XYZ file of C-alpha atoms in Angstrom:
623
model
C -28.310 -16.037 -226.672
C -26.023 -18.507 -228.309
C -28.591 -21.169 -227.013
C -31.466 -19.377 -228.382
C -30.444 -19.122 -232.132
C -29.468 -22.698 -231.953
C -32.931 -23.863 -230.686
C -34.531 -21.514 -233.499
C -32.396 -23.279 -235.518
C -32.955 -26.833 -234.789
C -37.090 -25.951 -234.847
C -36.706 -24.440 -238.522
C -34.736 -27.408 -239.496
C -36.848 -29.736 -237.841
C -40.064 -27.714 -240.071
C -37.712 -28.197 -242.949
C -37.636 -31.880 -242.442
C -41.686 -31.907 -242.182
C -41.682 -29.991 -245.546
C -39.375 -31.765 -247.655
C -39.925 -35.490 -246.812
C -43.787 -34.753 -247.600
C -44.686 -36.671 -250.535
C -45.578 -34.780 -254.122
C -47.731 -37.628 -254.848
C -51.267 -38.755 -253.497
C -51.223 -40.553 -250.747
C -51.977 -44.308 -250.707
C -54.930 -45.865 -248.254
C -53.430 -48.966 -247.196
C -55.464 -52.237 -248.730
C -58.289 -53.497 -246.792
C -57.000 -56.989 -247.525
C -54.502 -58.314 -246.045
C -51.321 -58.644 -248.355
C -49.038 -61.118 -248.816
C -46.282 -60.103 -251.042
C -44.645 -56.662 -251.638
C -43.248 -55.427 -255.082
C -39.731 -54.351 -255.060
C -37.240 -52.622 -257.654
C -33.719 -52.010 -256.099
C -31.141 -49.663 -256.823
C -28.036 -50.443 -259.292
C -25.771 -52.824 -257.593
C -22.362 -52.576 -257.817
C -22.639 -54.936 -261.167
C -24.224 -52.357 -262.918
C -28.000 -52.174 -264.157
C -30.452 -54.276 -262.246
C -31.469 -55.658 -265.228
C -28.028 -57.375 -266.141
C -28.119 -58.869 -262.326
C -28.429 -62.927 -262.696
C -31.797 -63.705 -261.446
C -30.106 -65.476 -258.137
C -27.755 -62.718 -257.794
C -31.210 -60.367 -257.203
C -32.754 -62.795 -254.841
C -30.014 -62.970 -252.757
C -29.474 -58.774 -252.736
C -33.242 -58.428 -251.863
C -33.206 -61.098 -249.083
C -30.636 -59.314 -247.625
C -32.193 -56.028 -247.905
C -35.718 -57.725 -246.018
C -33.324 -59.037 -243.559
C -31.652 -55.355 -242.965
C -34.738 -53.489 -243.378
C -36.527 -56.293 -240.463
C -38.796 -57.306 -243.197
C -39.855 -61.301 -242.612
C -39.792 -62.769 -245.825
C -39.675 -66.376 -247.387
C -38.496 -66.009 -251.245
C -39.186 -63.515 -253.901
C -39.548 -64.006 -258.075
C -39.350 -61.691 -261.295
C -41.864 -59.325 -261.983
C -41.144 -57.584 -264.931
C -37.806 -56.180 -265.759
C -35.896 -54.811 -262.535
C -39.372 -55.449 -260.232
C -39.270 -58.161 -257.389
C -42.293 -60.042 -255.581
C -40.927 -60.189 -252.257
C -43.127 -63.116 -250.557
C -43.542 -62.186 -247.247
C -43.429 -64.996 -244.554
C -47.177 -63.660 -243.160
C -49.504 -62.048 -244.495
C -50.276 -58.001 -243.290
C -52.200 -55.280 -243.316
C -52.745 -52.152 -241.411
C -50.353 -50.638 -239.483
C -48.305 -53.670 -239.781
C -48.101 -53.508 -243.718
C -47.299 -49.516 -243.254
C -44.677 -49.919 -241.270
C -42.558 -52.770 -243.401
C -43.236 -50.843 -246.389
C -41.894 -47.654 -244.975
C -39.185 -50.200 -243.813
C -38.143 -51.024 -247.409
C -38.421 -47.562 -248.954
C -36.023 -46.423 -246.459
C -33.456 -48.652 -247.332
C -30.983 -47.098 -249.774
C -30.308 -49.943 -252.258
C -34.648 -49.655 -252.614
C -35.716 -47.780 -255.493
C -39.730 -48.004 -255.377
C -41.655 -50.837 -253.316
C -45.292 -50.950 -253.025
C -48.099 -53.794 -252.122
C -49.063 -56.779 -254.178
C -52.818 -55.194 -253.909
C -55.450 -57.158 -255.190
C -57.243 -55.442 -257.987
C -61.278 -55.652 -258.535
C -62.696 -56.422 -262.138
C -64.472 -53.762 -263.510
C -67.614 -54.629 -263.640
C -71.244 -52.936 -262.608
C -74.510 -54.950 -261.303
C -76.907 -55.338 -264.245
C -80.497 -55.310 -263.795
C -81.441 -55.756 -266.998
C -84.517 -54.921 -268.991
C -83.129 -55.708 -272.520
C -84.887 -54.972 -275.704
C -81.807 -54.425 -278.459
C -79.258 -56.839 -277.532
C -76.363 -55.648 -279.849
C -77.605 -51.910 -280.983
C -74.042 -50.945 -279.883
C -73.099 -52.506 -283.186
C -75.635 -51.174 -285.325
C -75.165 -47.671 -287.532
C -75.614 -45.108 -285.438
C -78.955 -43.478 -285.557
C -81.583 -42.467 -283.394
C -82.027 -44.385 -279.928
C -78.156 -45.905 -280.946
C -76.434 -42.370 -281.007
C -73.331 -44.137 -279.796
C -73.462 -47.548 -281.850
C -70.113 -48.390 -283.316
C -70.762 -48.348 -287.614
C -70.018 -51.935 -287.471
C -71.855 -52.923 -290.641
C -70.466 -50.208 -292.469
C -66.845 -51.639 -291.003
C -67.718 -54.823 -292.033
C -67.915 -54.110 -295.191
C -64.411 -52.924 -295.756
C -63.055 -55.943 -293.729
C -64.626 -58.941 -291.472
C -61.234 -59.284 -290.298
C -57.915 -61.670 -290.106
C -56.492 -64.021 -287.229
C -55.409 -61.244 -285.327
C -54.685 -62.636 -281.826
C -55.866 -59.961 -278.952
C -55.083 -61.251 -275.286
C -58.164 -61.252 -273.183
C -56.705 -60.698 -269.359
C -59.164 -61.888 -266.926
C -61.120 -64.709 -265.258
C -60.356 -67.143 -267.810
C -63.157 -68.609 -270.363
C -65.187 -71.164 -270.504
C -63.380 -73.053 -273.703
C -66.521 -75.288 -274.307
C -68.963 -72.649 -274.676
C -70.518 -72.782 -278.559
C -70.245 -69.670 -279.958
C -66.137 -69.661 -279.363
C -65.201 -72.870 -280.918
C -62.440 -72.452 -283.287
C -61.583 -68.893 -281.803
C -59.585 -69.454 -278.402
C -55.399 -70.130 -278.256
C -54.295 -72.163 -275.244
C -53.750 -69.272 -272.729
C -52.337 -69.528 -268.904
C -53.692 -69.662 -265.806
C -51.769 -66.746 -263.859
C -53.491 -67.105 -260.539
C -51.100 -67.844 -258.281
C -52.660 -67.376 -254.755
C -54.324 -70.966 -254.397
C -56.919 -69.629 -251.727
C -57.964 -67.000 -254.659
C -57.838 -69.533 -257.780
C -60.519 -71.577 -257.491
C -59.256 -74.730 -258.617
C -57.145 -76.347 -256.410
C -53.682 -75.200 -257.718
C -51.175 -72.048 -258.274
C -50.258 -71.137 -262.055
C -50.593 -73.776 -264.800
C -51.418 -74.168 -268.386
C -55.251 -74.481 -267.809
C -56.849 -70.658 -268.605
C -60.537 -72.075 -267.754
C -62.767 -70.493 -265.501
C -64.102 -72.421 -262.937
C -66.298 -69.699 -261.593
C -64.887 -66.978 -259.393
C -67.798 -66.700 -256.360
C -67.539 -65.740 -252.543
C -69.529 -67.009 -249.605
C -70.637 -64.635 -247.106
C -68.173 -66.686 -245.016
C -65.163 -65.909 -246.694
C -65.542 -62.208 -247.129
C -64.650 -62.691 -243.055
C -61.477 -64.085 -243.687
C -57.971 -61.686 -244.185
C -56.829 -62.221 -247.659
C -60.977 -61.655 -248.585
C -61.846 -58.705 -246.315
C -63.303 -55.817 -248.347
C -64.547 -58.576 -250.849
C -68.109 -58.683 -251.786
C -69.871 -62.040 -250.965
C -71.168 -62.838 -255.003
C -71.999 -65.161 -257.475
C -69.652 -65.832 -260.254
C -69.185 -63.208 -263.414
C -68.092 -65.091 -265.905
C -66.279 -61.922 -266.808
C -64.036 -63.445 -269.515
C -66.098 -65.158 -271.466
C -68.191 -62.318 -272.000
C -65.688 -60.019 -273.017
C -64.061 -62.951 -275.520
C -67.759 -63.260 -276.934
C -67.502 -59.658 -277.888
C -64.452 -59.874 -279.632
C -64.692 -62.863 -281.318
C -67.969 -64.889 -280.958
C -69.131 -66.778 -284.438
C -70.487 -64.446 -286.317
C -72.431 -64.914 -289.361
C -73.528 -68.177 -288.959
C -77.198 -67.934 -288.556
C -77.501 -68.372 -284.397
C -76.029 -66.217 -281.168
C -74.597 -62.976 -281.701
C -72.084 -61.493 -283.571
C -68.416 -60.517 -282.465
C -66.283 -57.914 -283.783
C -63.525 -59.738 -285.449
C -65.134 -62.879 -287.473
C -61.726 -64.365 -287.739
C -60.140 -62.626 -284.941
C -58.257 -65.759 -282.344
C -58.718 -64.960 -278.356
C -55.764 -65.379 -275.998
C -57.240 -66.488 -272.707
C -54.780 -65.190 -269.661
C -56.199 -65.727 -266.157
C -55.268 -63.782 -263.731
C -58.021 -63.161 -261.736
C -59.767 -65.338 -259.254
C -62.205 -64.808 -256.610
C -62.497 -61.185 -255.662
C -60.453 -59.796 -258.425
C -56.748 -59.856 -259.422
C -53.268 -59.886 -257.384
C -51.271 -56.686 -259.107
C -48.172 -59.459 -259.442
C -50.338 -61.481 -261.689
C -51.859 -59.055 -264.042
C -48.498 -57.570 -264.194
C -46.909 -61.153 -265.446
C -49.970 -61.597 -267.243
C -49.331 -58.161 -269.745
C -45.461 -59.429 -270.234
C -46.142 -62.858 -271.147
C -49.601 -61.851 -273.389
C -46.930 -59.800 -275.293
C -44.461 -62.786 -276.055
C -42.275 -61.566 -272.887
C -40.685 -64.001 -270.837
C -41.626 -64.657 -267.034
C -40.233 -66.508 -264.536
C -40.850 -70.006 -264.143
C -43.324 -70.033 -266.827
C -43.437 -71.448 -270.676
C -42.970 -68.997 -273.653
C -45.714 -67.736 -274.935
C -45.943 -69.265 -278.596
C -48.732 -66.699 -280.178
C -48.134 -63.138 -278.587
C -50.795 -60.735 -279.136
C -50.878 -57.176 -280.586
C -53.895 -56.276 -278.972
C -53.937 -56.713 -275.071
C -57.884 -56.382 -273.575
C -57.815 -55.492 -269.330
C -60.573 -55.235 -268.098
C -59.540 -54.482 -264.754
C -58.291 -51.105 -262.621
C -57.350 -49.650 -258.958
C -57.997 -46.972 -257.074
C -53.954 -46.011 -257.097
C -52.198 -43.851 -259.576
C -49.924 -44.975 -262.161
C -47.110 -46.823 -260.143
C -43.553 -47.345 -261.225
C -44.219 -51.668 -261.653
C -47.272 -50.810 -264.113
C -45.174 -48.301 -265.914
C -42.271 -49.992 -266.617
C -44.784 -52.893 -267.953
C -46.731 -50.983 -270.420
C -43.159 -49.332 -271.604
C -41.840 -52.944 -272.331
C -44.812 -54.474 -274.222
C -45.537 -51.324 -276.476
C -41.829 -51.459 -277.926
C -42.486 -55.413 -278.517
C -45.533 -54.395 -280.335
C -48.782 -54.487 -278.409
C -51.063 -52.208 -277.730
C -52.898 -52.196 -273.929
C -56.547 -51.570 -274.032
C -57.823 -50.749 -271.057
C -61.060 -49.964 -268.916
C -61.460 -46.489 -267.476
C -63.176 -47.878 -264.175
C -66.893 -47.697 -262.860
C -66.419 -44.835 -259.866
C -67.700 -42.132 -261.653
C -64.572 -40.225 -260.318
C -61.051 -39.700 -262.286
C -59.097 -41.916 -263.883
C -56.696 -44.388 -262.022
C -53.842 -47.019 -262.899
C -54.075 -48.465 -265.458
C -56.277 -45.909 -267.636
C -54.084 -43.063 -266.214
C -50.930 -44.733 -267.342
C -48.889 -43.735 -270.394
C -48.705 -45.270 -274.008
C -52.433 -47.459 -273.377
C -55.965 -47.281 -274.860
C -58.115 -46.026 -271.742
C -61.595 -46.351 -272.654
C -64.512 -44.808 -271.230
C -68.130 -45.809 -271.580
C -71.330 -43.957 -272.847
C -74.615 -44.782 -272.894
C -76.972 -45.308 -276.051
C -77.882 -41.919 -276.321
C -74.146 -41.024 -276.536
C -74.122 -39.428 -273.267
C -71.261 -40.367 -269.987
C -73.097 -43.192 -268.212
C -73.837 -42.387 -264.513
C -70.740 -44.921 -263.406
C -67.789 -44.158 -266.199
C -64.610 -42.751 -264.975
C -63.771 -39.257 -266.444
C -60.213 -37.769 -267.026
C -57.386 -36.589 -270.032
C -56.037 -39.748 -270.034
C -59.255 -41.734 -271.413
C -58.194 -42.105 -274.940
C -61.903 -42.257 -276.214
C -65.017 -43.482 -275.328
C -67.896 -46.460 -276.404
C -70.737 -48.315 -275.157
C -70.881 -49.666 -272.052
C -74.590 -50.444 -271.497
C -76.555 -49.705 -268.480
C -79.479 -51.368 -266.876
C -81.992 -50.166 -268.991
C -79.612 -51.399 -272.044
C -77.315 -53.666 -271.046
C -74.684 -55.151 -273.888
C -75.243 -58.702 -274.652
C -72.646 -61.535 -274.737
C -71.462 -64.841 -273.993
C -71.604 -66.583 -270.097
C -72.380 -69.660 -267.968
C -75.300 -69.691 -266.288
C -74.183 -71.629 -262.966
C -74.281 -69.382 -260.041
C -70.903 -71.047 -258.414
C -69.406 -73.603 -260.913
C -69.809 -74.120 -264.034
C -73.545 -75.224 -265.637
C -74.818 -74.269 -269.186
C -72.695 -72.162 -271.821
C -75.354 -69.132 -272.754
C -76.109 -65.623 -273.464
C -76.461 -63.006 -270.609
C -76.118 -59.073 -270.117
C -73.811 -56.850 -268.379
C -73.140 -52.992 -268.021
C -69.399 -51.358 -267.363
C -66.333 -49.989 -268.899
C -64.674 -53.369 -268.598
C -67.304 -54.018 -271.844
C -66.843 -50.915 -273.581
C -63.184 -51.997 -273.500
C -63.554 -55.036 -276.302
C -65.560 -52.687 -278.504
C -62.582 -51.053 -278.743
C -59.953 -53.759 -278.668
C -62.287 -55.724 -281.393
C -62.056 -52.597 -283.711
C -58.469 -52.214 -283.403
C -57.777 -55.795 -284.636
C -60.033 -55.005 -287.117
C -57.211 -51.786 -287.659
C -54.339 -54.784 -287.808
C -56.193 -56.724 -290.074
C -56.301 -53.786 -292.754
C -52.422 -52.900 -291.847
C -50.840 -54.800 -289.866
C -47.904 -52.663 -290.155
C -49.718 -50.324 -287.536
C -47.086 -49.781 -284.707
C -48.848 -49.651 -280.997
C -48.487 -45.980 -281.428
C -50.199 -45.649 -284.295
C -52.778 -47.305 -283.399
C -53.402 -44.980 -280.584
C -53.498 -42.236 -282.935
C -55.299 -43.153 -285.634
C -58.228 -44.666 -283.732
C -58.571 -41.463 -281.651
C -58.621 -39.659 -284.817
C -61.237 -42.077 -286.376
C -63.826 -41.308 -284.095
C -66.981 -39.123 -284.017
C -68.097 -36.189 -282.046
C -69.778 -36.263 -278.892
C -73.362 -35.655 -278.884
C -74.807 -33.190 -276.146
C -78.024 -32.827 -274.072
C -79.193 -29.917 -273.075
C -80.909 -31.451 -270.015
C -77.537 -32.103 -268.672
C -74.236 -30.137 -267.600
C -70.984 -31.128 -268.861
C -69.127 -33.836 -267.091
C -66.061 -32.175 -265.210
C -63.177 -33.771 -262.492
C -65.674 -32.327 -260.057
C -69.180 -33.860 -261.513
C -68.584 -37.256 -263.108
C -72.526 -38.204 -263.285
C -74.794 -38.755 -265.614
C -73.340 -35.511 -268.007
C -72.555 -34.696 -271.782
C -69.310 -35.550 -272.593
C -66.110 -33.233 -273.895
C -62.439 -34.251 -275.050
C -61.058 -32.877 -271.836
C -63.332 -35.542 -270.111
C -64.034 -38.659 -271.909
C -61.146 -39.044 -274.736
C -61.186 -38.114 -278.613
C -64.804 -38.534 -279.171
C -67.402 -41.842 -280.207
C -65.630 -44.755 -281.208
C -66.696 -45.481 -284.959
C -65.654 -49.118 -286.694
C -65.571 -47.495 -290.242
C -63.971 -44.053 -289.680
C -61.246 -46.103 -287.464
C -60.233 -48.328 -290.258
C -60.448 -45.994 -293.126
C -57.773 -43.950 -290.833
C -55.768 -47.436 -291.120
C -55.137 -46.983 -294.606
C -55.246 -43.675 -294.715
C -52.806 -40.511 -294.163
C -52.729 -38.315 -290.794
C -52.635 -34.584 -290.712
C -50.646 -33.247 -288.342
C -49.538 -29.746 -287.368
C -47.710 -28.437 -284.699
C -49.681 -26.091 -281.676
C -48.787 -22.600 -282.090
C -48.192 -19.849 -279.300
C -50.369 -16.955 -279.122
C -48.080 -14.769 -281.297
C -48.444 -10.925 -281.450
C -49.374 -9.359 -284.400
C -46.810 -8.669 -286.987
C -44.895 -11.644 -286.273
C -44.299 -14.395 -288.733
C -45.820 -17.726 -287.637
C -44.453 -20.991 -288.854
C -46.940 -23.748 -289.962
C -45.677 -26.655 -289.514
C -46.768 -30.318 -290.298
C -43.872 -31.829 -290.521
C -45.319 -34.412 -287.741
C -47.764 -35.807 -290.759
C -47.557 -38.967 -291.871
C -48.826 -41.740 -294.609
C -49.979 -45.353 -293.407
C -47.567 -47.755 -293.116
C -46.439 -49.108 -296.685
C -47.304 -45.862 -298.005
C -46.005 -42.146 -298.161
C -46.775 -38.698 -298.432
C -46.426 -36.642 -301.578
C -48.639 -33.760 -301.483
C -48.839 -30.634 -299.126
C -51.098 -28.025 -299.029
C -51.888 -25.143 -297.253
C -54.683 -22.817 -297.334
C -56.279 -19.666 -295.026
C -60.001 -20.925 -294.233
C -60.849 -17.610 -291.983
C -59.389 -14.030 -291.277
C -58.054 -11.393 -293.002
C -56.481 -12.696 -295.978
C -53.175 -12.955 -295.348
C -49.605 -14.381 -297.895
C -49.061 -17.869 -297.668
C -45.419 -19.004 -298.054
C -43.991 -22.048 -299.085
C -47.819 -23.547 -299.691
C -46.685 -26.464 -301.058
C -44.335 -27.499 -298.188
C -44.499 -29.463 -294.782
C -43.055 -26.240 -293.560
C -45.018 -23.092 -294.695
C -45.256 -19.823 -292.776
C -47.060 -15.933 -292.668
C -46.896 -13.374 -291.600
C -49.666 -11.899 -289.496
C -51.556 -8.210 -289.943
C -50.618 -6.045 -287.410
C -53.680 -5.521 -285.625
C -54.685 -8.771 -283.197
C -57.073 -11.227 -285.365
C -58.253 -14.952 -285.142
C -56.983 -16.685 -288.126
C -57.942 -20.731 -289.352
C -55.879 -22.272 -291.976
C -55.872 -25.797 -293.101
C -53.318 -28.166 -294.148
C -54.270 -30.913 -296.390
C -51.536 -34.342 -296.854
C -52.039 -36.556 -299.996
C -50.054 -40.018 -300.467
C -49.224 -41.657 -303.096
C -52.476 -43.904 -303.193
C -54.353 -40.500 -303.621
C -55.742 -40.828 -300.457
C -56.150 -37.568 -298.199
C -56.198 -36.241 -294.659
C -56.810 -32.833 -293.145
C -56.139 -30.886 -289.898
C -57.136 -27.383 -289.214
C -55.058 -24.854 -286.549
C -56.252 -21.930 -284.881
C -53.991 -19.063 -284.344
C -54.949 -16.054 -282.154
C -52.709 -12.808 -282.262
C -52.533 -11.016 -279.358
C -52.379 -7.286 -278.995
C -49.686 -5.560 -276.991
C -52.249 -4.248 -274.534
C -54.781 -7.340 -274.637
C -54.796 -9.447 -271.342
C -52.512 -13.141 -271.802
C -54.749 -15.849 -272.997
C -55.902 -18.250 -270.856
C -53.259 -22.000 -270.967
C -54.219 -25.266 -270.188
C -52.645 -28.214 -270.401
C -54.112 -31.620 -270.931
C -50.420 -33.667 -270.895
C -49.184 -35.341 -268.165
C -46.511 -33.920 -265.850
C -44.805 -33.596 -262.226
C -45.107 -31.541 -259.389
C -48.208 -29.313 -258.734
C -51.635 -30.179 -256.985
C -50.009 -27.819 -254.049
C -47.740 -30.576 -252.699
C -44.766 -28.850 -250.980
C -41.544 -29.810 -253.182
C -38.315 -30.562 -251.727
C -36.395 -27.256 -253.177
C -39.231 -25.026 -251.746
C -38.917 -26.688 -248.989
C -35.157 -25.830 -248.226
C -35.838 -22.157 -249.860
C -38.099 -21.987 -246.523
C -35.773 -23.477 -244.307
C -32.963 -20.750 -246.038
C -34.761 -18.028 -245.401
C -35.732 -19.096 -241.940
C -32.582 -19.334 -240.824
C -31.571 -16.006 -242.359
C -34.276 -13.945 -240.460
C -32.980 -16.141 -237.186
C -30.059 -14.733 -238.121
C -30.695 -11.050 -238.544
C -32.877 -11.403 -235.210
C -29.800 -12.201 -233.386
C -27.648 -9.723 -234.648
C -30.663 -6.941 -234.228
C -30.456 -8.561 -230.345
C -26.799 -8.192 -230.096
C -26.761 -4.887 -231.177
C -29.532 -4.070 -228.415
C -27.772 -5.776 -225.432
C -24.425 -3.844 -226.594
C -26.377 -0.021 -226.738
């Protein structure tokens, strides 16, 4: 008997095992390329923080870990703060990748390691019939439900030398329309086979064309690759911020005065992870590893590109450090028509989703609560219209062409929030977020079409819970710029009798300026005693049968300009069934992964009933 409990036992602890080493989070599909460096972030050393580690002192700790964990590797570099390219002496993939990756993580001085994946621009095929070349710009109206207000914009501001980094394939520095508007840059490529022109990283941002041969899509480090011509990628999306404008030939950008920061990193086939990661920290005036400072960091960071991978750890810890030096990520929702993936599901950036003329999701945009809005991204019928090359490989004539994607309803945004800096530049990267979300206009629905859900991301109308705040708009985005936010806090469904606080003490004036009004008033439901009206803090106290009740608070500053917010509150009968909760923050756990304490819970109670069962059999073998 003694041997049977302890072979129950060993099978529910085994179970346990199963149960609490599976992973909460989705799992990854390994690359279909084959990889050549893995990102690392170890555990506190006996020094203290990683961080405070001498940059030798880490390379020497992680080459010792590879060597413990059977990991071949040749050197490793900085990525980030803490994070550490480990270059691995051949490339893998497969099974082989799995299995040195799994290596790693089980190492105890590893915190988090993951691939050095390469990551695909974000662009669709265009098959273009064009007719109005930049209605995205125009008022909005109809056949341009979704156009941006820029004339309207324009006429509060044409905008200031605000430098926005333009992360990409480089640009083509000769082209006409961008003379006088591009900074130096870096080339961050540093894969040779991937750069294109003949060497690692170096001061040279040009693009010399980023095509694959039917050839080398057969090779490793291209498998998975598309054999294509080149894109041209960032010179569009620099045209669209920045092109000449008002000079009488081309098209017009967003910013007339606005200065591009050209940052390669992205070659043929897309992007290593390392290099768009060095890219961000080094666009932001961050230093890197083995490269020059960056003399003109930008507030506005454009990236155009995104993976099929949730948020990771490396990206995080990225975005964290350039939004507290002052720059705001602007980023690309993706082209899968599916949800939302790193870096649009990442905290603290822009995530921007695209729409098509009519104001409705195109058929390709990512969906999801972490796109922060949503503007237009053209489609083949009405493709946006910028700057390229027309050379099918390298380099041949500077010109005009059309594309369709998120990665190009990405600048519209970017453009308009230099626009934002130009009118304050005391904006923080926070509010920025804000206050362009709140600047933007309401969706516009057709009834020919459902609404677009995590479970139907075609063609479909848009909501908030889908594709971010709402339309971007050029005007309503800077008048928020200069102008107060109204903010009150959410509010429980309370029962009725009880006295509910309204509170907007969260409200607050543009920079340089500051709030000196408050005022609260009941807009629906029985009329009910407001107290303390004239206060960020104000309260009532409800009827005591169950209602709906609106009331609105409206902030003044001391410019005399306003802003106003509205709150619903529902009271909620003793008898009357809870109201229905959602949630559209981000958080842990759920998605019916089986978490480690549930796990031993199981494994508790397992062992319990073993338990009893043995004692119930004793008891039988002794009667």
């Amino acid at each position: 008997m003694r041997h049977t409990v302890s072979h129950l036992f060993f099978l529910v602890l085994a179970a346990a095992v199963c149960l609490t080493t599976a992973s909460p989070a989705r799992a990854q599909a390994s690359p279909p390329h084959e990889v050549r460096g893995l990102i690392v972030k170890l555990k506190p050393g006996a020094t203290g923080l990683v961080q405070r580690e001498s940059a030798q002192g880490a390379r020497m700790r992680l080459a010792a870990v590879a060597q413990g964990a059977e990991v071949a590797a040749d050197d490793s570099r900085p990525v980030g703060q803490g994070h550490q390219l480990l270059r691995l002496r051949q490339g893998l993939q497969g099974e082989a990748l799995a299995r040195a990756v799994r290596r790693l993580r089980q190492h105890p001085e590893v915190a988090s390691v993951e691939p050095d994946v390469r990551v695909q621009r974000l662009a669709t095929p265009n098959d273009p019939d064009f007719a109005l070349r930049q209605f995205h710009l125009q008022t909005p109206g109809p056949g341009q439900l979704s156009a941006i207000n820029m004339p309207a914009a324009w006429d509060i501001t044409t905008g200031n030398p605000v430098t926005v980094a333009v992360l990409d394939t480089g640009v083509r520095f000769a082209h006409p329309e961008l003379q006088g508007r591009l900074l130096p840059g870096y080339d961050f490529v540093a894969e040779v086979d991937m750069a294109n022109d003949g060497n690692g990283r170096d001061a040279d941002a040009t693009d010399p064309g980023d095509w694959v041969t039917a050839a080398e899509t057969l090779r490793p480090l291209f498998q998975g690759c598309d054999a294509e011509n080149s894109s041209w990628h960032g010179t569009f999306i620099a045209g669209q911020l920045a092109a000449l404008s008002n000079n009488s030939a081309g098209v017009a950008g967003l910013n007339w005065n606005g200065r591009v920061l050209p940052v390669r990193i992205s070659g043929k086939c897309g992007a290593m992870l390392s290099d768009i990661l060095d890219g961000i920290r080094w666009a932001a005036g961050l230093p890197v590893d083995g490269v020059p400072a960056n003399p003109t960091p930008a507030r506005i960071i454009n990236l155009s590109f995104g993976g099929d991978q949730p948020c990771s750890a490396s990206y995080q810890d990225v975005i964290d450090e350039i939004t507290a030096a002052g720059a705001l990520l602007v980023v690309a929702a993706g082209n899968d028509a599916g949800p939302a993936r790193r870096p649009a599901d990442c905290a603290g950036v822009l995530a921007v989703g695209a729409v098509n003329a009519a104001g409705t999701k195109t058929s390709y945009s990512n969906v999801g609560s972490t796109i922060g809005l949503s503007a237009p991204g053209g489609t083949s019928a009405q493709p946006l219209y910028s700057l390229i090359n027309d050379g099918l490989t390298g380099p041949v004539n500077d010109t005009f062409g059309q594309r369709a994607g998120t990665s190009f309803s990405t600048p519209l945004a970017a453009g308009v929030a230099s626009l934002m800096l130009s009118a304050n530049p005391a904006l923080s990267p926070a509010q920025l977020l804000a206050r362009i979300r709140a600047g933007t206009r309401p969706f516009p629905a057709n009834a020919t079409l459902p609404n677009c859900s995590a479970s139907f991301a075609g063609s479909c109308n848009c909501t908030t819970s889908t594709c971010g705040s709402g339309l971007l708009d050029g005007l309503l985005a800077l008048q928020q710029a200069v102008s107060p936010m109204a903010v009150i806090a959410a509010v429980d469904s309370p029962t009725p009798g009880a006295v509910v606080p309204l509170d907007g003490r969260a409200s607050s004036a543009a920079p340089g300026s500051s709030l000196v009004g408050y005022a609260w008033m009941q807009v629906s439901g029985p009329a009910v005693t407001l107290r303390n009206a004239t206060q960020a803090l104000a309260s009532v106290t409800l009827p005591a049968q169950a209602d709906r009740f609106v009331f609105r608070l409206v902030v003044t500053d001391n410019a005399g300009r306003s802003a106003e917010q509205t709150l619903s509150v529902n009271s909620v009968g003793a008898n009357s069934p809870p109201p229905a909760t959602s949630s559209t923050g981000s958080g842990g756990g759920g998605g019916g992964a089986w978490s480690v304490g549930w796990g031993l819970g199981l494994w508790a109670l397992a062992l319990v009933l073993a338990a009893r069962r043995w004692q119930a059999l004793r008891r039988a073998k002794k009667a």
